[in-house]
Short mmCIF file of C-alpha atoms and ligand atoms in Angstrom, two decimals:
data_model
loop_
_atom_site.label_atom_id
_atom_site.label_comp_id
_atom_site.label_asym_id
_atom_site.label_seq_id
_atom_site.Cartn_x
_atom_site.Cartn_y
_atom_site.Cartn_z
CA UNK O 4 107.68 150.55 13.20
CA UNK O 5 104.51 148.83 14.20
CA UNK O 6 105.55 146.32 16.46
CA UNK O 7 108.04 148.66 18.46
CA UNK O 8 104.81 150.71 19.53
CA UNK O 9 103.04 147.90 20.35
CA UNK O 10 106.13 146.21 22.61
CA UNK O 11 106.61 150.20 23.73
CA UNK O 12 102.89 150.01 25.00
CA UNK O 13 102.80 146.78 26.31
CA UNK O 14 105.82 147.97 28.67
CA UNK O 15 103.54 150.96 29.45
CA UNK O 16 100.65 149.24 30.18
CA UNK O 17 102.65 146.83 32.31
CA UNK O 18 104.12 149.33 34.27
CA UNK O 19 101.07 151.60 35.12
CA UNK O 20 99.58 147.84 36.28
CA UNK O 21 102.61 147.29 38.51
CA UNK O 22 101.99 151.04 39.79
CA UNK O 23 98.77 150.80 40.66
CA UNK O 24 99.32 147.57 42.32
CA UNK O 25 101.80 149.10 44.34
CA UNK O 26 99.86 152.34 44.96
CA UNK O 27 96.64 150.45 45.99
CA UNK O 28 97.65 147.11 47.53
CA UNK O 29 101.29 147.10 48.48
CA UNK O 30 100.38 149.73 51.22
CA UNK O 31 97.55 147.74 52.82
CA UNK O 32 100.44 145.08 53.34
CA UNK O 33 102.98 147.32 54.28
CA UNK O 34 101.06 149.02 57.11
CA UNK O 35 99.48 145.18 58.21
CA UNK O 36 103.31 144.46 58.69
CA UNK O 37 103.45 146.75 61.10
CA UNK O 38 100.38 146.90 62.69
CA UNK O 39 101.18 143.25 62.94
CA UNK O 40 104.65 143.80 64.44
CA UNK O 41 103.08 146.68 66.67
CA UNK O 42 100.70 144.43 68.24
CA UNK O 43 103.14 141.89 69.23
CA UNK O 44 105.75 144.23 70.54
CA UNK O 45 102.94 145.99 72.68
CA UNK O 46 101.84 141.68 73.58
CA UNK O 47 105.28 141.37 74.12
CA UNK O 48 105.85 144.40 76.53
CA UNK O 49 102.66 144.10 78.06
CA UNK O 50 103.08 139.85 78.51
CA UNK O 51 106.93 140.71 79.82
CA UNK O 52 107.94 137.90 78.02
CA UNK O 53 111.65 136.98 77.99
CA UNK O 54 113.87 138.40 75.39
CA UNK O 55 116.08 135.55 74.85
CA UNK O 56 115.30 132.39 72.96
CA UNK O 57 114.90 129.46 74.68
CA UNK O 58 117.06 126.41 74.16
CA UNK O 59 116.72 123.04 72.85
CA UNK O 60 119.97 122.33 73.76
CA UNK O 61 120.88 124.51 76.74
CA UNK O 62 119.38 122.74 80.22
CA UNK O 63 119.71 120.66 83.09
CA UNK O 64 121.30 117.69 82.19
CA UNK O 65 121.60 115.95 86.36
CA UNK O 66 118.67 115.39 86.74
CA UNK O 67 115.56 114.04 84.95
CA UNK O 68 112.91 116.52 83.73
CA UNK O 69 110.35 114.63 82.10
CA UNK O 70 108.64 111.39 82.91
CA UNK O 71 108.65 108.42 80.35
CA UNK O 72 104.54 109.75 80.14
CA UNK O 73 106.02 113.42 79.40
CA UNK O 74 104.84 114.92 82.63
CA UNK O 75 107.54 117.62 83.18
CA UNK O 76 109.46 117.80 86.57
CA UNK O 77 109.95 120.69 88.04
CA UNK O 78 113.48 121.48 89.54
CA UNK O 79 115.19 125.06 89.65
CA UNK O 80 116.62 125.71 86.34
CA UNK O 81 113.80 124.00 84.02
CA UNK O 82 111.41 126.94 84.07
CA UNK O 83 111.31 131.21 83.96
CA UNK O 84 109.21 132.86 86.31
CA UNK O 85 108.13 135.81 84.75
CA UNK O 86 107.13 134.15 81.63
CA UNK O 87 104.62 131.79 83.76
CA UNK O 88 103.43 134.27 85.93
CA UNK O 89 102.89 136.32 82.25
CA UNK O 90 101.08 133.25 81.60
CA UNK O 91 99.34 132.99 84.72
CA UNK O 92 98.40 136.46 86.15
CA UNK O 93 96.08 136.94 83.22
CA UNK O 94 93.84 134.38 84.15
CA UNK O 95 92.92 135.89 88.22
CA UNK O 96 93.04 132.08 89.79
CA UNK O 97 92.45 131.52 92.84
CA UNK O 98 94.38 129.03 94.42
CA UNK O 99 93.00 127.34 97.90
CA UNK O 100 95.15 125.25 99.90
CA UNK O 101 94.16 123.31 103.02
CA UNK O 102 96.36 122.12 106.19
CA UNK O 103 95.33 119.90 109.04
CA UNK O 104 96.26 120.62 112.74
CA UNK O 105 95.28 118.53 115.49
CA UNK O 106 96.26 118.42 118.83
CA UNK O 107 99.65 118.88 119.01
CA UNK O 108 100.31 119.56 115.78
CA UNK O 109 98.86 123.18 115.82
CA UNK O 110 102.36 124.43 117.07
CA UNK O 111 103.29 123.81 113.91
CA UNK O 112 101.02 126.45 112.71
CA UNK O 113 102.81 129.73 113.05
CA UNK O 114 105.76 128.92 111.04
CA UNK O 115 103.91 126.78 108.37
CA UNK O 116 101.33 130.10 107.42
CA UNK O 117 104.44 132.64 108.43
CA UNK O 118 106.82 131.18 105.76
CA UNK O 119 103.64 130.31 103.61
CA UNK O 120 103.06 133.91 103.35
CA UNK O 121 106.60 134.84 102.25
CA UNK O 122 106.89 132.07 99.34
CA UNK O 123 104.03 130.18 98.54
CA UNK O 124 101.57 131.69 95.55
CA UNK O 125 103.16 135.11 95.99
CA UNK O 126 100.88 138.09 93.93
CA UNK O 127 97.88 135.18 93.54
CA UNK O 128 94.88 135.12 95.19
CA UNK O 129 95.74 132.29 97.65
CA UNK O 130 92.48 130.79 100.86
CA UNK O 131 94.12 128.96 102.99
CA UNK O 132 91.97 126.61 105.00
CA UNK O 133 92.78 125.05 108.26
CA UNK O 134 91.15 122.12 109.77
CA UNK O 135 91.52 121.82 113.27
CA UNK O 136 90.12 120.89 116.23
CA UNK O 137 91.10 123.55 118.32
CA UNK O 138 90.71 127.36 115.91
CA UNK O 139 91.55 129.40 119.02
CA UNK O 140 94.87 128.15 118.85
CA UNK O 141 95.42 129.13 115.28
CA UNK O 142 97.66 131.87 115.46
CA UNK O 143 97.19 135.08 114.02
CA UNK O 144 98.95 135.67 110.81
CA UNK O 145 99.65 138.61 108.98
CA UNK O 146 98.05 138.44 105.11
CA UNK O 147 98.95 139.30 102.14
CA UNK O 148 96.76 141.10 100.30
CA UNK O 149 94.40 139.23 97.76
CA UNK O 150 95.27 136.24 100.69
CA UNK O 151 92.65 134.63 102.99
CA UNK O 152 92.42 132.18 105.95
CA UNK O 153 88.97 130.25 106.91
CA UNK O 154 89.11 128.13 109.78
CA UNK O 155 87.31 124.06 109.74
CA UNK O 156 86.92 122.82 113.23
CA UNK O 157 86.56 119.07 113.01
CA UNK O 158 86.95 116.36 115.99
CA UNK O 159 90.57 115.17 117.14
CA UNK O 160 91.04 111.96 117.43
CA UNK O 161 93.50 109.62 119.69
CA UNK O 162 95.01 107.74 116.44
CA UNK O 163 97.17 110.02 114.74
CA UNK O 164 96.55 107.25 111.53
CA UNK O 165 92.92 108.40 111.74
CA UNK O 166 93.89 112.10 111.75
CA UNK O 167 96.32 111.46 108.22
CA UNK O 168 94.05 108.89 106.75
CA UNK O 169 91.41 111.13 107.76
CA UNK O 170 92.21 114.02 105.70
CA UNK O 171 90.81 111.90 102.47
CA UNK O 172 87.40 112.45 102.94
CA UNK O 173 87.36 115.60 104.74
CA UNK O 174 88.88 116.85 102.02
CA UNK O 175 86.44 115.34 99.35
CA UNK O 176 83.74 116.31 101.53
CA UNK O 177 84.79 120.05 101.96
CA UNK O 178 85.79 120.06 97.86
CA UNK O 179 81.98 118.60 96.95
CA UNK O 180 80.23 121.40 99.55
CA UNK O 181 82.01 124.10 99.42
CA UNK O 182 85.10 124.54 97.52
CA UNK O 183 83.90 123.39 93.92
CA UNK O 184 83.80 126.74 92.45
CA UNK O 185 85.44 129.08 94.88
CA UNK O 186 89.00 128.06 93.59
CA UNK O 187 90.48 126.89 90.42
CA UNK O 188 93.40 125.16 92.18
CA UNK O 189 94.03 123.36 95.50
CA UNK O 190 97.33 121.98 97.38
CA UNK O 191 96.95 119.90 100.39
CA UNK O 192 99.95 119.83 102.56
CA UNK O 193 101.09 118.53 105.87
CA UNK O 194 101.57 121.00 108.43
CA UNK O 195 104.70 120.18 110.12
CA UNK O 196 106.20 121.46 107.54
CA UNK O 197 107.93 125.34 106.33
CA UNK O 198 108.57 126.54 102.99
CA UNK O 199 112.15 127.81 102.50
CA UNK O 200 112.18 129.09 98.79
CA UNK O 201 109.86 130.42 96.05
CA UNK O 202 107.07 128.09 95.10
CA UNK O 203 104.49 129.39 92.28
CA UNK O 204 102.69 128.66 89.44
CA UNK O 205 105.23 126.40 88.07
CA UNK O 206 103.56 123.71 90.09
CA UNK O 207 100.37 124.29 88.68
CA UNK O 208 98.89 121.93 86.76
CA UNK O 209 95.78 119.73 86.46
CA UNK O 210 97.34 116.81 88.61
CA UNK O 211 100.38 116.93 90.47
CA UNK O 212 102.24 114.96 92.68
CA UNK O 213 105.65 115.41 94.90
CA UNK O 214 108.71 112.89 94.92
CA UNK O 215 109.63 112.07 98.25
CA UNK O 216 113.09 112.84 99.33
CA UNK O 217 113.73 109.30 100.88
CA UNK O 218 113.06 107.17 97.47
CA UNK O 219 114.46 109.79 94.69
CA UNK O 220 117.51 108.01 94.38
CA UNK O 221 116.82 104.38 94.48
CA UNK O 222 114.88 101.62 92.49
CA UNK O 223 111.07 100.53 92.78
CA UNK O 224 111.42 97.66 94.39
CA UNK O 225 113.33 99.10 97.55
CA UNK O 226 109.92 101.66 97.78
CA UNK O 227 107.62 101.30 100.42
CA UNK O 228 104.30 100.76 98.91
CA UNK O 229 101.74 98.40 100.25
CA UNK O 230 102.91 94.80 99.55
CA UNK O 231 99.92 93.24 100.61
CA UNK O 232 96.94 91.64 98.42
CA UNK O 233 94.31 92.05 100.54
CA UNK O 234 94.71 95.99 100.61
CA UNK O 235 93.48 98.42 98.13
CA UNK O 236 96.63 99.61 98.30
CA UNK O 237 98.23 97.08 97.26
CA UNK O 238 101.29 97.25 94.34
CA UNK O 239 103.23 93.91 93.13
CA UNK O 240 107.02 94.04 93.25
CA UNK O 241 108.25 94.93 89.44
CA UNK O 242 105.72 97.79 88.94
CA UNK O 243 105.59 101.17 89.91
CA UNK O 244 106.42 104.56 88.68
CA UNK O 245 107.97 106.63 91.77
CA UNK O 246 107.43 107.06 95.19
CA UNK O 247 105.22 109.74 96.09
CA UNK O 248 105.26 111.90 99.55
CA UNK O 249 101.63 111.95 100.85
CA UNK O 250 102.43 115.46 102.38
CA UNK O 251 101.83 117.10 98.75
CA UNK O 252 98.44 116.78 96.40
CA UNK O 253 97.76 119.32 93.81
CA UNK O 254 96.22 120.49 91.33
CA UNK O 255 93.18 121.31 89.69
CA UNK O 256 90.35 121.27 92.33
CA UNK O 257 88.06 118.47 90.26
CA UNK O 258 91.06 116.53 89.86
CA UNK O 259 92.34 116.38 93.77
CA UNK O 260 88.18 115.83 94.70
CA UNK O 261 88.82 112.67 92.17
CA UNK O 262 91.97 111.96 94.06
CA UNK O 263 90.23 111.76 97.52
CA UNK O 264 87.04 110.32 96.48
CA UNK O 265 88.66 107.04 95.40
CA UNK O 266 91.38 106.78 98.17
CA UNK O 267 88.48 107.53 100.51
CA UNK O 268 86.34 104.50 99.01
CA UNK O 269 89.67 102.17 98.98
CA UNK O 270 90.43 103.10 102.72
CA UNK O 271 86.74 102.27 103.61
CA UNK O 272 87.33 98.84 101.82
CA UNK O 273 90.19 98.19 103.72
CA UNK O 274 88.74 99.30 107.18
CA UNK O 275 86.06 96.60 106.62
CA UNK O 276 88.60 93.84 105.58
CA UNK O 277 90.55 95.13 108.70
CA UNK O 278 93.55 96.45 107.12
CA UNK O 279 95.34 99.48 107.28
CA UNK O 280 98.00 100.17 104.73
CA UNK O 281 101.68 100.11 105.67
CA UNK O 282 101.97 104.32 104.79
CA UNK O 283 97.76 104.94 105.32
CA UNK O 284 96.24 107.03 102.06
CA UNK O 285 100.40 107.83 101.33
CA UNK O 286 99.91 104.12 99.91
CA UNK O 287 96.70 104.94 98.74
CA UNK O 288 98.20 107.47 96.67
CA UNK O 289 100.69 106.03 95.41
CA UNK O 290 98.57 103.44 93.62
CA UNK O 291 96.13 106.27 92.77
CA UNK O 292 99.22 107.79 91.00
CA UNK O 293 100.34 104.66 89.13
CA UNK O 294 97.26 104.26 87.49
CA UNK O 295 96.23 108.18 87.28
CA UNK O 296 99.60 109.56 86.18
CA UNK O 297 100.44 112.88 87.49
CA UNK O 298 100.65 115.65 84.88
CA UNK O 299 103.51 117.28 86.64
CA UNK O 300 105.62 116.05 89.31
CA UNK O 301 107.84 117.98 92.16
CA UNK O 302 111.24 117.12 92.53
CA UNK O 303 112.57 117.03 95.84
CA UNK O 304 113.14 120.66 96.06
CA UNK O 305 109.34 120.68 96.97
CA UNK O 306 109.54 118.05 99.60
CA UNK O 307 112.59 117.68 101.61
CA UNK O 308 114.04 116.88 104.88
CA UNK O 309 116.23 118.91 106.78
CA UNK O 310 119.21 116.55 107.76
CA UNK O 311 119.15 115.33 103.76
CA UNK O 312 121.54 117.03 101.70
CA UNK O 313 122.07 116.03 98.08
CA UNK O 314 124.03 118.39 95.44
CA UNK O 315 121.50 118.40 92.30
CA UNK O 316 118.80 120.19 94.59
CA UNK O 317 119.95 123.28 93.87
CA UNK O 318 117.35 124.73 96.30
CA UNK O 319 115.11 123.90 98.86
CA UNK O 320 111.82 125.17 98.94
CA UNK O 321 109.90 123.20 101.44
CA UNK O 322 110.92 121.14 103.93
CA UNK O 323 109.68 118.85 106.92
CA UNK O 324 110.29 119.89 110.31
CA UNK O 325 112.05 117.69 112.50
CA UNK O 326 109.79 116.51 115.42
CA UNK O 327 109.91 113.99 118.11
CA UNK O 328 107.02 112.12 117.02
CA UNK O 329 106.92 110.65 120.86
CA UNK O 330 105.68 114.45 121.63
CA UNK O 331 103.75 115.15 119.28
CA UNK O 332 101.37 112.55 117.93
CA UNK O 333 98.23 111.39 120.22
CA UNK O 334 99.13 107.06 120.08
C1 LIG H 10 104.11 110.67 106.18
C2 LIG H 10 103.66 111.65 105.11
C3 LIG H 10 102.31 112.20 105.50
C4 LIG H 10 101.29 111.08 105.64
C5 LIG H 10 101.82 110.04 106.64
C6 LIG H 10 100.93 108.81 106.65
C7 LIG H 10 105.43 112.91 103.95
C8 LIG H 10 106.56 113.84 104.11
N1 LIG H 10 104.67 112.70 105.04
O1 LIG H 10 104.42 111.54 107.30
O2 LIG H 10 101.84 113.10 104.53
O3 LIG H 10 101.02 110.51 104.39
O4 LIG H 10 103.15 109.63 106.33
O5 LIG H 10 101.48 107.81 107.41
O6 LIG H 10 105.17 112.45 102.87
N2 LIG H 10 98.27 115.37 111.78
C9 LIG H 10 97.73 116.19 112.79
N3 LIG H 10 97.74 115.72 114.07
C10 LIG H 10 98.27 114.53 114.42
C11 LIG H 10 98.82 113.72 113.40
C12 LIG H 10 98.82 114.17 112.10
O7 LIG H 10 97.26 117.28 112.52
O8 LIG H 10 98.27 114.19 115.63
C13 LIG H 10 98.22 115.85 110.37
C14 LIG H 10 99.25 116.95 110.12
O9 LIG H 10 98.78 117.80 109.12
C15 LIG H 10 100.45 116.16 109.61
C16 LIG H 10 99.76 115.08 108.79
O10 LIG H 10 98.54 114.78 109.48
O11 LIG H 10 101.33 116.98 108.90
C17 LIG H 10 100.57 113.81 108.56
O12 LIG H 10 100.99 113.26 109.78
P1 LIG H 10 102.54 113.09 110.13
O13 LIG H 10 103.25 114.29 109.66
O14 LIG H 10 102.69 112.73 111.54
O15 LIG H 10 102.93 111.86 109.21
P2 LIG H 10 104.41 111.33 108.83
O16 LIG H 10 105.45 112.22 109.41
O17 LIG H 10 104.49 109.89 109.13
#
């Protein structure tokens, strides 16, 4: 009889044990569960974060969308809008961008900041700051909330090189004075220019470059970067990444200041060796680039031309304006 009772309390004990642990702990877990789940469907909600999964093997497959240094490259169809701007709102950047328009190139104005104003950095808090040498021909513009414009007035010149080349160390300058902690981000863009399609935070990153529409499709050695020695400029045939357009620079506002900085100090070299580079600081930055890779790049959809057409852009959202460059540039 004896060891019956003992197995028959032993199977007692053990289940008063298992009771309390259930009474006294199994709770605490349960309701962690679902505070746990609670707090991520309110993150979720709150975050509007997409409901699908994303796919590993679901994507563009036309066109590339990483670099061999696995910077990503940003084409329509590689990225979801509202789960960046999810990302991004949070964080209240300010992005600043600045655009240079002298002489005749102030009629480019109006539609540059009209079309700026319907795509570019829409719902974030966006200065826009234009260098030019005559500000009562800046048009007004209607703003966005949250959106800002600050006028520069700087000397024109009669060498339209001097006025691109220029923008270097005008733009250093104005970063190292002024700009340094006003804005978290900064484009730089050329003016004769109109944006056609949403661009937002998916260009956002700490360096970024654009591809230019007339070298996307061909090889290194047919790009046109500075073949000379004697410039700072200068890249051998056989190397080389991709050709950059110098109407884009981007990025985080220390990184572009770097970017200037040194294309500023190589142009100064090559002024007193009495060279100017084949493409002015375009070449500059593309050797900048080759040995400072970008961390994201633009496809063409964010620098095009508008008698191009090619069928992987599957949208444009800026674009040169044609010009007759007989009309409009000073030399
Ligand atoms: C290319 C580049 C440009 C620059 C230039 C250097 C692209 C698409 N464009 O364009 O960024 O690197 O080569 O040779 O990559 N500007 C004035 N007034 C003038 C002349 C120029 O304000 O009289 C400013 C304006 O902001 C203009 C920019 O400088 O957008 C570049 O000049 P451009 O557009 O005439 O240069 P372009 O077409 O040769």
């Amino acid at each position: 009889m004896q060891p019956i009772i003992h197995l028959f309390v032993l199977v007692l004990v053990g289940f008063v044990v298992v009771w309390f642990l259930y009474l006294g702990f199994a709770p605490a877990w349960m309701s962690l569960n679902v505070q746990l789940e609670k707090n991520m469907l309110t993150h979720s909600r709150h975050c509007d974060m997409p409901l699908y999964s994303p796919s590993f093997l679901e994507g563009r497959k036309d066109v590339v969308t990483v670099t061999p240094w696995l910077a990503p490259v940003v084409w329509e169809g590689t990225f979801d809008t509202n789960l960046l701007d999810a990302i991004y709102k949070p964080k209240n950047i300010t992005v600043a961008m600045t655009v240079f328009a002298v002489g005749k190139y102030v009629q480019f104005l109006k539609d540059f900041l009209e079309s700026a104003e319907s795509y570019f950095m829409l719902g974030y808090r966006v200065h826009y700051y234009v260098f030019t040498d005559q500000p009562e021909a800046v048009p007004m513009v209607m703003l966005g909330s949250d959106r800002r414009l600050t006028n520069i007035k700087i000397p024109g010149s009669n060498r339209w090189q001097e006025i691109s080349l220029g923008r270097m160390e005008r733009i250093e300058n104005f970063i190292e004075t002024q700009l340094i902690n006003q804005a978290d981000y900064i484009f730089c863009l050329d003016v004769d220019t109109k944006f056609y399609g949403h661009w937002g935070v998916e260009t956002l990153s700490s360096l970024v470059a654009a591809i230019h529409f007339d070298f996307f499709t061909k090889s290194r050695d047919t790009f046109t970067y500075e073949r000379r020695r004697e410039s700072q400029a200068y890249i051998p045939y056989g190397e080389g990444d991709y050709y950059y357009g110098g109407a884009m620079i981007g990025g985080l506002v220390e990184e572009v200041y770097n970017v200037t900085k040194t294309c500023r100090m190589w142009l100064e070299i090559d002024k007193g060796n009495s060279i100017e580079a084949v493409w002015q600081e375009e070449s500059h930055l593309n050797k900048y680039f080759l040995y400072n890779k970008p961390t994201k790049l633009l496809s063409p959809e964010y620098l095009w031309y508008p008698t191009y057409h090619n069928d992987v852009l599957k949208i444009i959202r800026f674009s040169q304006v044609l010009k007759d460059y007989s009309k409009v540039r000073p030399n």
